[in-house]
PDB file of C-alpha atoms in Angstrom:
ATOM      1  CA  MET A   1     -35.608  32.900   3.557  1.00 72.00           C
ATOM      2  CA  ARG A   2     -34.612  30.630   6.440  1.00 86.00           C
ATOM      3  CA  ALA A   3     -32.617  28.009   4.524  1.00 93.00           C
ATOM      4  CA  SER A   4     -31.433  26.874   1.089  1.00 94.00           C
ATOM      5  CA  LEU A   5     -31.202  23.391  -0.408  1.00 95.00           C
ATOM      6  CA  SER A   6     -29.360  21.767  -3.277  1.00 95.00           C
ATOM      7  CA  ILE A   7     -31.407  18.880  -4.635  1.00 91.00           C
ATOM      8  CA  ILE A   8     -31.346  16.444  -7.542  1.00 90.00           C
ATOM      9  CA  ASP A   9     -34.210  15.996  -9.980  1.00 89.00           C
ATOM     10  CA  TYR A  10     -33.670  12.322 -10.776  1.00 92.00           C
ATOM     11  CA  LEU A  11     -36.694  10.039 -10.640  1.00 94.00           C
ATOM     12  CA  ASN A  12     -35.427   8.304  -7.506  1.00 95.00           C
ATOM     13  CA  ALA A  13     -35.562  11.615  -5.618  1.00 96.00           C
ATOM     14  CA  LEU A  14     -39.173  12.384  -6.539  1.00 97.00           C
ATOM     15  CA  PRO A  15     -40.730  11.281  -3.216  1.00 98.00           C
ATOM     16  CA  LEU A  16     -38.214  13.488  -1.400  1.00 97.00           C
ATOM     17  CA  ASN A  17     -38.587  16.606  -3.515  1.00 95.00           C
ATOM     18  CA  LEU A  18     -42.256  16.431  -4.568  1.00 96.00           C
ATOM     19  CA  ALA A  19     -43.438  18.681  -1.741  1.00 96.00           C
ATOM     20  CA  PHE A  20     -40.899  21.341  -2.673  1.00 94.00           C
ATOM     21  CA  LYS A  21     -41.730  21.124  -6.382  1.00 92.00           C
ATOM     22  CA  GLU A  22     -45.378  21.703  -5.466  1.00 94.00           C
ATOM     23  CA  GLY A  23     -44.598  24.851  -3.502  1.00 90.00           C
ATOM     24  CA  ALA A  24     -44.214  23.678   0.096  1.00 90.00           C
ATOM     25  CA  TYR A  25     -42.165  26.075   2.231  1.00 91.00           C
ATOM     26  CA  GLU A  26     -41.985  28.565  -0.636  1.00 90.00           C
ATOM     27  CA  GLY A  27     -40.467  31.741   0.723  1.00 90.00           C
ATOM     28  CA  GLU A  28     -38.787  29.820   3.543  1.00 94.00           C
ATOM     29  CA  ILE A  29     -36.533  27.388   1.674  1.00 94.00           C
ATOM     30  CA  GLY A  30     -34.674  28.283  -1.502  1.00 91.00           C
ATOM     31  CA  LEU A  31     -34.132  25.419  -3.969  1.00 90.00           C
ATOM     32  CA  HIS A  32     -31.245  24.723  -6.339  1.00 90.00           C
ATOM     33  CA  PHE A  33     -31.759  21.714  -8.649  1.00 91.00           C
ATOM     34  CA  ASP A  34     -28.391  20.239  -9.610  1.00 89.00           C
ATOM     35  CA  PHE A  35     -26.531  17.071 -10.514  1.00 85.00           C
ATOM     36  CA  PRO A  36     -25.416  14.949  -7.516  1.00 84.00           C
ATOM     37  CA  SER A  37     -21.814  16.132  -7.744  1.00 86.00           C
ATOM     38  CA  GLN A  38     -22.881  19.791  -7.858  1.00 91.00           C
ATOM     39  CA  CYS A  39     -25.111  19.316  -4.802  1.00 92.00           C
ATOM     40  CA  ALA A  40     -22.045  18.255  -2.842  1.00 93.00           C
ATOM     41  CA  ASP A  41     -19.922  21.069  -4.263  1.00 94.00           C
ATOM     42  CA  ASN A  42     -22.549  23.648  -3.296  1.00 95.00           C
ATOM     43  CA  LEU A  43     -22.659  22.300   0.248  1.00 95.00           C
ATOM     44  CA  ALA A  44     -18.870  22.178   0.530  1.00 95.00           C
ATOM     45  CA  ALA A  45     -18.646  25.810  -0.604  1.00 95.00           C
ATOM     46  CA  ASN A  46     -21.366  26.930   1.863  1.00 94.00           C
ATOM     47  CA  ARG A  47     -23.548  28.103  -1.001  1.00 95.00           C
ATOM     48  CA  VAL A  48     -26.465  26.143   0.515  1.00 96.00           C
ATOM     49  CA  ASP A  49     -27.459  24.949   3.978  1.00 96.00           C
ATOM     50  CA  GLY A  50     -28.272  21.387   2.966  1.00 97.00           C
ATOM     51  CA  GLY A  51     -28.052  19.008   0.073  1.00 96.00           C
ATOM     52  CA  LEU A  52     -29.195  15.616  -1.131  1.00 96.00           C
ATOM     53  CA  ILE A  53     -25.672  14.306  -1.536  1.00 95.00           C
ATOM     54  CA  SER A  54     -23.945  11.091  -2.519  1.00 94.00           C
ATOM     55  CA  SER A  55     -23.183   9.113   0.621  1.00 96.00           C
ATOM     56  CA  ILE A  56     -19.419   9.186   0.028  1.00 96.00           C
ATOM     57  CA  GLU A  57     -19.430  13.001   0.094  1.00 96.00           C
ATOM     58  CA  TYR A  58     -20.244  13.001   3.798  1.00 97.00           C
ATOM     59  CA  GLN A  59     -16.673  11.854   4.391  1.00 96.00           C
ATOM     60  CA  ARG A  60     -15.204  14.546   2.144  1.00 95.00           C
ATOM     61  CA  ILE A  61     -17.033  17.605   3.481  1.00 96.00           C
ATOM     62  CA  PRO A  62     -16.232  18.444   7.110  1.00 95.00           C
ATOM     63  CA  GLY A  63     -18.833  19.444   9.666  1.00 94.00           C
ATOM     64  CA  LEU A  64     -21.946  17.858   8.170  1.00 97.00           C
ATOM     65  CA  SER A  65     -24.828  16.180   9.965  1.00 97.00           C
ATOM     66  CA  VAL A  66     -27.307  13.766   8.388  1.00 98.00           C
ATOM     67  CA  VAL A  67     -31.089  14.039   8.571  1.00 98.00           C
ATOM     68  CA  PRO A  68     -32.257  10.844  10.318  1.00 97.00           C
ATOM     69  CA  GLY A  69     -34.683   8.424   8.751  1.00 97.00           C
ATOM     70  CA  ILE A  70     -34.237   9.480   5.111  1.00 98.00           C
ATOM     71  CA  CYS A  71     -32.079   8.051   2.338  1.00 98.00           C
ATOM     72  CA  ILE A  72     -32.067   6.765  -1.214  1.00 97.00           C
ATOM     73  CA  ALA A  73     -31.058   3.115  -0.975  1.00 98.00           C
ATOM     74  CA  ALA A  74     -31.691  -0.228  -2.636  1.00 97.00           C
ATOM     75  CA  ARG A  75     -31.581  -3.850  -1.539  1.00 93.00           C
ATOM     76  CA  GLU A  76     -30.679  -6.695  -3.934  1.00 90.00           C
ATOM     77  CA  HIS A  77     -30.947  -4.499  -7.041  1.00 94.00           C
ATOM     78  CA  VAL A  78     -31.367  -0.834  -7.942  1.00 95.00           C
ATOM     79  CA  LYS A  79     -31.762  -0.777 -11.772  1.00 92.00           C
ATOM     80  CA  SER A  80     -30.507   2.810 -11.973  1.00 92.00           C
ATOM     81  CA  VAL A  81     -26.810   2.195 -11.196  1.00 94.00           C
ATOM     82  CA  VAL A  82     -25.347  -0.346 -13.595  1.00 95.00           C
ATOM     83  CA  ILE A  83     -22.129  -1.350 -15.305  1.00 96.00           C
ATOM     84  CA  LEU A  84     -22.143  -2.290 -18.964  1.00 95.00           C
ATOM     85  CA  ALA A  85     -19.123  -4.493 -19.612  1.00 96.00           C
ATOM     86  CA  LYS A  86     -17.648  -5.768 -22.860  1.00 95.00           C
ATOM     87  CA  LYS A  87     -15.534  -8.267 -20.895  1.00 95.00           C
ATOM     88  CA  GLN A  88     -15.804 -10.392 -17.797  1.00 96.00           C
ATOM     89  CA  LEU A  89     -15.494  -8.057 -14.807  1.00 96.00           C
ATOM     90  CA  ARG A  90     -12.215  -9.626 -13.676  1.00 96.00           C
ATOM     91  CA  ASP A  91     -10.725  -8.677 -17.069  1.00 97.00           C
ATOM     92  CA  VAL A  92     -11.835  -5.025 -17.047  1.00 97.00           C
ATOM     93  CA  LYS A  93      -8.947  -2.528 -17.106  1.00 97.00           C
ATOM     94  CA  VAL A  94     -10.685   0.778 -17.949  1.00 98.00           C
ATOM     95  CA  VAL A  95     -14.113   1.983 -16.805  1.00 98.00           C
ATOM     96  CA  ALA A  96     -15.797   5.088 -18.197  1.00 97.00           C
ATOM     97  CA  VAL A  97     -18.006   6.622 -15.515  1.00 96.00           C
ATOM     98  CA  ASP A  98     -20.762   9.201 -15.381  1.00 89.00           C
ATOM     99  CA  ARG A  99     -18.973  12.429 -14.474  1.00 86.00           C
ATOM    100  CA  PHE A 100     -21.903  13.489 -12.275  1.00 82.00           C
ATOM    101  CA  SER A 101     -21.594  10.482  -9.926  1.00 83.00           C
ATOM    102  CA  ARG A 102     -19.383   9.998  -6.885  1.00 85.00           C
ATOM    103  CA  SER A 103     -20.772   7.364  -4.500  1.00 89.00           C
ATOM    104  CA  SER A 104     -21.380   4.948  -7.358  1.00 93.00           C
ATOM    105  CA  VAL A 105     -17.832   5.440  -8.619  1.00 95.00           C
ATOM    106  CA  THR A 106     -16.410   4.772  -5.154  1.00 96.00           C
ATOM    107  CA  LEU A 107     -18.663   1.730  -4.785  1.00 97.00           C
ATOM    108  CA  LEU A 108     -17.418   0.486  -8.150  1.00 97.00           C
ATOM    109  CA  GLU A 109     -13.801   0.862  -7.050  1.00 97.00           C
ATOM    110  CA  VAL A 110     -14.481  -0.880  -3.725  1.00 98.00           C
ATOM    111  CA  LEU A 111     -16.165  -3.834  -5.431  1.00 98.00           C
ATOM    112  CA  PHE A 112     -13.425  -4.303  -8.023  1.00 97.00           C
ATOM    113  CA  TRP A 113     -10.736  -4.154  -5.340  1.00 97.00           C
ATOM    114  CA  ARG A 114     -12.426  -6.462  -2.847  1.00 95.00           C
ATOM    115  CA  ASP A 115     -13.599  -9.080  -5.353  1.00 96.00           C
ATOM    116  CA  PHE A 116     -10.761  -9.110  -7.876  1.00 96.00           C
ATOM    117  CA  GLY A 117      -7.889  -7.106  -6.382  1.00 95.00           C
ATOM    118  CA  LEU A 118      -8.213  -4.741  -9.341  1.00 95.00           C
ATOM    119  CA  ARG A 119      -7.921  -0.971  -9.625  1.00 96.00           C
ATOM    120  CA  PRO A 120      -9.303  -0.177 -13.071  1.00 97.00           C
ATOM    121  CA  THR A 121      -8.518   3.175 -14.635  1.00 97.00           C
ATOM    122  CA  ILE A 122     -11.497   5.506 -14.130  1.00 97.00           C
ATOM    123  CA  VAL A 123     -12.405   7.857 -16.986  1.00 97.00           C
ATOM    124  CA  PRO A 124     -15.128  10.452 -16.192  1.00 94.00           C
ATOM    125  CA  MET A 125     -17.328  11.162 -19.215  1.00 93.00           C
ATOM    126  CA  THR A 126     -20.660  12.584 -20.252  1.00 90.00           C
ATOM    127  CA  PRO A 127     -23.136   9.708 -19.755  1.00 87.00           C
ATOM    128  CA  HIS A 128     -23.584   8.219 -23.222  1.00 90.00           C
ATOM    129  CA  ALA A 129     -23.170   4.450 -23.118  1.00 92.00           C
ATOM    130  CA  GLU A 130     -22.101   3.858 -26.721  1.00 93.00           C
ATOM    131  CA  HIS A 131     -19.465   6.599 -26.613  1.00 94.00           C
ATOM    132  CA  MET A 132     -18.199   5.423 -23.232  1.00 96.00           C
ATOM    133  CA  LEU A 133     -17.757   1.870 -24.478  1.00 95.00           C
ATOM    134  CA  GLN A 134     -15.696   3.118 -27.408  1.00 95.00           C
ATOM    135  CA  VAL A 135     -12.935   4.203 -25.023  1.00 96.00           C
ATOM    136  CA  ALA A 136     -13.328   1.752 -22.136  1.00 97.00           C
ATOM    137  CA  ASP A 137     -13.912  -1.906 -21.315  1.00 97.00           C
ATOM    138  CA  ALA A 138     -16.975  -0.993 -19.262  1.00 97.00           C
ATOM    139  CA  ALA A 139     -19.278   1.944 -18.595  1.00 96.00           C
ATOM    140  CA  LEU A 140     -20.945   3.034 -15.351  1.00 96.00           C
ATOM    141  CA  ILE A 141     -24.401   4.495 -16.026  1.00 94.00           C
ATOM    142  CA  ILE A 142     -26.493   6.039 -13.248  1.00 92.00           C
ATOM    143  CA  GLY A 143     -29.864   7.630 -12.647  1.00 88.00           C
ATOM    144  CA  ASP A 144     -32.501   8.210 -15.275  1.00 87.00           C
ATOM    145  CA  ALA A 145     -30.107   7.323 -18.096  1.00 88.00           C
ATOM    146  CA  ALA A 146     -29.717   3.829 -16.639  1.00 89.00           C
ATOM    147  CA  LEU A 147     -33.489   3.357 -16.361  1.00 89.00           C
ATOM    148  CA  ARG A 148     -33.910   4.203 -20.049  1.00 87.00           C
ATOM    149  CA  LEU A 149     -30.936   2.119 -21.143  1.00 85.00           C
ATOM    150  CA  THR A 150     -31.512  -0.117 -24.156  1.00 80.00           C
ATOM    151  CA  THR A 151     -29.677  -3.354 -24.878  1.00 76.00           C
ATOM    152  CA  ILE A 152     -26.218  -2.943 -26.379  1.00 84.00           C
ATOM    153  CA  GLU A 153     -24.871  -5.893 -28.336  1.00 85.00           C
ATOM    154  CA  ASP A 154     -22.057  -7.934 -26.780  1.00 87.00           C
ATOM    155  CA  THR A 155     -22.279  -6.331 -23.345  1.00 92.00           C
ATOM    156  CA  GLN A 156     -23.160  -7.685 -19.918  1.00 93.00           C
ATOM    157  CA  VAL A 157     -25.207  -5.611 -17.468  1.00 94.00           C
ATOM    158  CA  HIS A 158     -24.240  -5.683 -13.786  1.00 96.00           C
ATOM    159  CA  ASP A 159     -26.354  -3.987 -11.110  1.00 96.00           C
ATOM    160  CA  LEU A 160     -24.110  -2.405  -8.457  1.00 97.00           C
ATOM    161  CA  ALA A 161     -26.609  -2.734  -5.602  1.00 97.00           C
ATOM    162  CA  GLU A 162     -26.970  -6.428  -6.424  1.00 97.00           C
ATOM    163  CA  TRP A 163     -23.182  -6.836  -6.486  1.00 97.00           C
ATOM    164  CA  TRP A 164     -22.898  -5.115  -3.084  1.00 98.00           C
ATOM    165  CA  PHE A 165     -25.738  -7.194  -1.637  1.00 98.00           C
ATOM    166  CA  ARG A 166     -24.112 -10.468  -2.747  1.00 97.00           C
ATOM    167  CA  GLY A 167     -21.028  -9.619  -0.732  1.00 96.00           C
ATOM    168  CA  THR A 168     -22.609  -8.008   2.329  1.00 98.00           C
ATOM    169  CA  GLY A 169     -26.264  -9.035   2.607  1.00 98.00           C
ATOM    170  CA  LEU A 170     -27.028  -5.331   3.092  1.00 98.00           C
ATOM    171  CA  PRO A 171     -28.808  -2.643   1.083  1.00 98.00           C
ATOM    172  CA  PHE A 172     -26.623   0.079  -0.393  1.00 98.00           C
ATOM    173  CA  VAL A 173     -27.223   3.720   0.524  1.00 98.00           C
ATOM    174  CA  PHE A 174     -26.576   5.964  -2.459  1.00 96.00           C
ATOM    175  CA  ALA A 175     -27.628   9.334  -1.034  1.00 96.00           C
ATOM    176  CA  PHE A 176     -29.089  11.176   1.936  1.00 97.00           C
ATOM    177  CA  TRP A 177     -29.851  14.674   3.175  1.00 98.00           C
ATOM    178  CA  ALA A 178     -26.836  16.316   4.823  1.00 98.00           C
ATOM    179  CA  LEU A 179     -26.881  19.724   6.512  1.00 97.00           C
ATOM    180  CA  ARG A 180     -24.178  22.107   7.574  1.00 95.00           C
ATOM    181  CA  SER A 181     -24.271  23.533  11.071  1.00 90.00           C
ATOM    182  CA  PHE A 182     -26.405  26.685  11.101  1.00 90.00           C
ATOM    183  CA  GLU A 183     -29.089  28.395  13.149  1.00 88.00           C
ATOM    184  CA  HIS A 184     -32.076  26.635  11.583  1.00 91.00           C
ATOM    185  CA  GLN A 185     -30.568  23.143  11.196  1.00 94.00           C
ATOM    186  CA  GLN A 186     -33.166  21.318  13.303  1.00 95.00           C
ATOM    187  CA  TRP A 187     -36.008  23.263  11.706  1.00 95.00           C
ATOM    188  CA  LEU A 188     -34.776  22.330   8.221  1.00 96.00           C
ATOM    189  CA  ALA A 189     -34.313  18.673   9.173  1.00 96.00           C
ATOM    190  CA  ARG A 190     -37.924  18.489  10.361  1.00 96.00           C
ATOM    191  CA  ARG A 191     -39.155  20.113   7.150  1.00 96.00           C
ATOM    192  CA  LEU A 192     -37.249  17.495   5.146  1.00 97.00           C
ATOM    193  CA  GLN A 193     -38.844  14.715   7.177  1.00 97.00           C
ATOM    194  CA  ASP A 194     -42.267  16.281   6.606  1.00 97.00           C
ATOM    195  CA  ALA A 195     -41.540  16.583   2.883  1.00 97.00           C
ATOM    196  CA  LYS A 196     -40.615  12.912   2.695  1.00 98.00           C
ATOM    197  CA  ALA A 197     -43.869  11.932   4.431  1.00 98.00           C
ATOM    198  CA  TYR A 198     -45.829  14.062   1.955  1.00 98.00           C
ATOM    199  CA  GLY A 199     -43.992  12.588  -1.014  1.00 98.00           C
ATOM    200  CA  MET A 200     -44.447   8.983   0.081  1.00 98.00           C
ATOM    201  CA  GLN A 201     -48.170   9.615   0.455  1.00 98.00           C
ATOM    202  CA  HIS A 202     -48.823  11.588  -2.724  1.00 97.00           C
ATOM    203  CA  VAL A 203     -46.253  10.482  -5.317  1.00 97.00           C
ATOM    204  CA  TRP A 204     -48.597   7.676  -6.439  1.00 97.00           C
ATOM    205  CA  GLU A 205     -51.095  10.317  -7.560  1.00 96.00           C
ATOM    206  CA  ARG A 206     -48.433  11.804  -9.865  1.00 95.00           C
ATOM    207  CA  LEU A 207     -47.446   8.688 -11.811  1.00 96.00           C
ATOM    208  CA  GLU A 208     -48.985   9.841 -15.094  1.00 96.00           C
ATOM    209  CA  GLN A 209     -47.086  13.136 -14.948  1.00 96.00           C
ATOM    210  CA  ALA A 210     -43.923  11.273 -13.990  1.00 95.00           C
ATOM    211  CA  SER A 211     -44.375   8.928 -16.946  1.00 96.00           C
ATOM    212  CA  VAL A 212     -44.434  11.895 -19.313  1.00 96.00           C
ATOM    213  CA  ARG A 213     -41.549  13.661 -17.559  1.00 94.00           C
ATOM    214  CA  TRP A 214     -39.229  10.615 -17.485  1.00 94.00           C
ATOM    215  CA  CYS A 215     -40.483   8.789 -20.594  1.00 93.00           C
ATOM    216  CA  LEU A 216     -41.105   5.561 -18.691  1.00 94.00           C
ATOM    217  CA  PRO A 217     -44.251   3.421 -18.260  1.00 95.00           C
ATOM    218  CA  THR A 218     -46.290   4.239 -15.157  1.00 96.00           C
ATOM    219  CA  GLN A 219     -46.102   0.641 -13.905  1.00 96.00           C
ATOM    220  CA  GLU A 220     -42.318   0.668 -14.166  1.00 95.00           C
ATOM    221  CA  ILE A 221     -42.160   3.925 -12.199  1.00 96.00           C
ATOM    222  CA  GLU A 222     -44.541   2.584  -9.553  1.00 97.00           C
ATOM    223  CA  THR A 223     -42.433  -0.546  -9.087  1.00 97.00           C
ATOM    224  CA  TYR A 224     -39.187   1.417  -9.043  1.00 96.00           C
ATOM    225  CA  LEU A 225     -40.338   3.955  -6.438  1.00 97.00           C
ATOM    226  CA  GLY A 226     -42.469   1.565  -4.411  1.00 97.00           C
ATOM    227  CA  GLU A 227     -40.380  -1.606  -4.355  1.00 96.00           C
ATOM    228  CA  THR A 228     -36.868  -1.055  -5.700  1.00 96.00           C
ATOM    229  CA  ILE A 229     -35.850   2.140  -3.917  1.00 97.00           C
ATOM    230  CA  ARG A 230     -35.849   2.336  -0.111  1.00 98.00           C
ATOM    231  CA  TYR A 231     -36.359   5.740   1.480  1.00 98.00           C
ATOM    232  CA  ASP A 232     -36.195   4.816   5.176  1.00 98.00           C
ATOM    233  CA  MET A 233     -32.770   4.947   6.795  1.00 98.00           C
ATOM    234  CA  GLY A 234     -32.981   2.158   9.351  1.00 97.00           C
ATOM    235  CA  GLU A 235     -30.511  -0.087  11.126  1.00 97.00           C
ATOM    236  CA  GLU A 236     -29.549  -2.018   7.981  1.00 98.00           C
ATOM    237  CA  GLU A 237     -28.871   1.173   6.069  1.00 98.00           C
ATOM    238  CA  LEU A 238     -26.743   2.585   8.894  1.00 98.00           C
ATOM    239  CA  ALA A 239     -24.801  -0.681   9.091  1.00 98.00           C
ATOM    240  CA  SER A 240     -24.275  -0.598   5.335  1.00 98.00           C
ATOM    241  CA  LEU A 241     -22.924   2.956   5.439  1.00 98.00           C
ATOM    242  CA  ASP A 242     -20.486   1.961   8.160  1.00 97.00           C
ATOM    243  CA  ARG A 243     -19.363  -1.027   6.072  1.00 98.00           C
ATOM    244  CA  PHE A 244     -19.025   1.077   2.916  1.00 97.00           C
ATOM    245  CA  TYR A 245     -16.894   3.702   4.634  1.00 98.00           C
ATOM    246  CA  ARG A 246     -14.722   1.014   6.240  1.00 97.00           C
ATOM    247  CA  TYR A 247     -14.183  -0.767   2.933  1.00 97.00           C
ATOM    248  CA  ALA A 248     -13.366   2.521   1.187  1.00 96.00           C
ATOM    249  CA  ASP A 249     -10.816   3.236   3.916  1.00 96.00           C
ATOM    250  CA  GLU A 250      -9.269  -0.226   3.512  1.00 95.00           C
ATOM    251  CA  CYS A 251      -9.028   0.344  -0.249  1.00 94.00           C
ATOM    252  CA  GLY A 252      -7.257   3.675   0.245  1.00 94.00           C
ATOM    253  CA  LEU A 253     -10.195   5.730  -1.033  1.00 94.00           C
ATOM    254  CA  LEU A 254     -10.835   7.399   2.350  1.00 94.00           C
ATOM    255  CA  VAL A 255      -8.635   8.271   5.312  1.00 89.00           C
ATOM    256  CA  ASP A 256      -9.975   7.676   8.838  1.00 90.00           C
ATOM    257  CA  PRO A 257     -13.692   7.968   8.005  1.00 94.00           C
ATOM    258  CA  ASP A 258     -15.931   9.690  10.544  1.00 94.00           C
ATOM    259  CA  SER A 259     -18.911   8.022  12.131  1.00 93.00           C
ATOM    260  CA  LEU A 260     -22.281   9.290  10.985  1.00 95.00           C
ATOM    261  CA  ARG A 261     -23.603  12.299  12.912  1.00 96.00           C
ATOM    262  CA  LEU A 262     -27.385  12.613  12.904  1.00 96.00           C
ATOM    263  CA  VAL A 263     -29.331  15.823  13.418  1.00 96.00           C
ATOM    264  CA  GLU A 264     -31.333  15.722  16.643  1.00 90.00           C
ATOM    265  CA  THR A 265     -34.892  16.396  15.512  1.00 84.00           C
ATOM    266  CA  ASP A 266     -36.861  15.432  18.641  1.00 74.00           C
ATOM    267  CA  GLY A 267     -38.446  18.087  20.785  1.00 49.00           C
TER     268      GLY A 267
END
């Protein structure tokens, strides 16, 4: 075994993990499927060599490098990271949040502070919207649970990527591959780039299986993966990460954030 990875099994990660789920690099790369927060914890504890981590975790785990060209991002709206609010956002005092999320929680705090000068109380909970709204003014729902969310009476739905885009004109980067420094770092980064290329080519052939697995219509999945989510980390995404880290620093949620270090994969 040359390397080990911690990876999420949310729908939005399917193009990035499809190759691995279908046996690519079996015997060379060990896989650990976890929640986003656990992926970061595994990487921080050196239990794995790389992880698909929330973008904020890069600033909390020293010594990481990011695989270039790959991310999970969204421009204008994301659908899978939303706030359900019983009040106008400026009147929200308590927000229940998915305990498995970190970047989305930090983004939420940044947006409340920058737009309203508010620091709502954050209550981590198991992601169940009705229960969360019993103890809070609003609930942050992420991932597959947000995609399957049904209408709840007397609540407003706010898409966090849309909220970020209104203020910045930039997409928001929720996650990316980050690697610790080790002997096979460049090799692993190239395999992750190859896996992404495979997934982006072949995921459309797996829509029926995905529909059964995630209990969503195939057309909705196709639109979500093909139009809503962005998997290429380009100049806009890099600029957005820089802005996000700077805002989090200004809000007191980070201290002296590092610039993004990319793995050199050429050659």
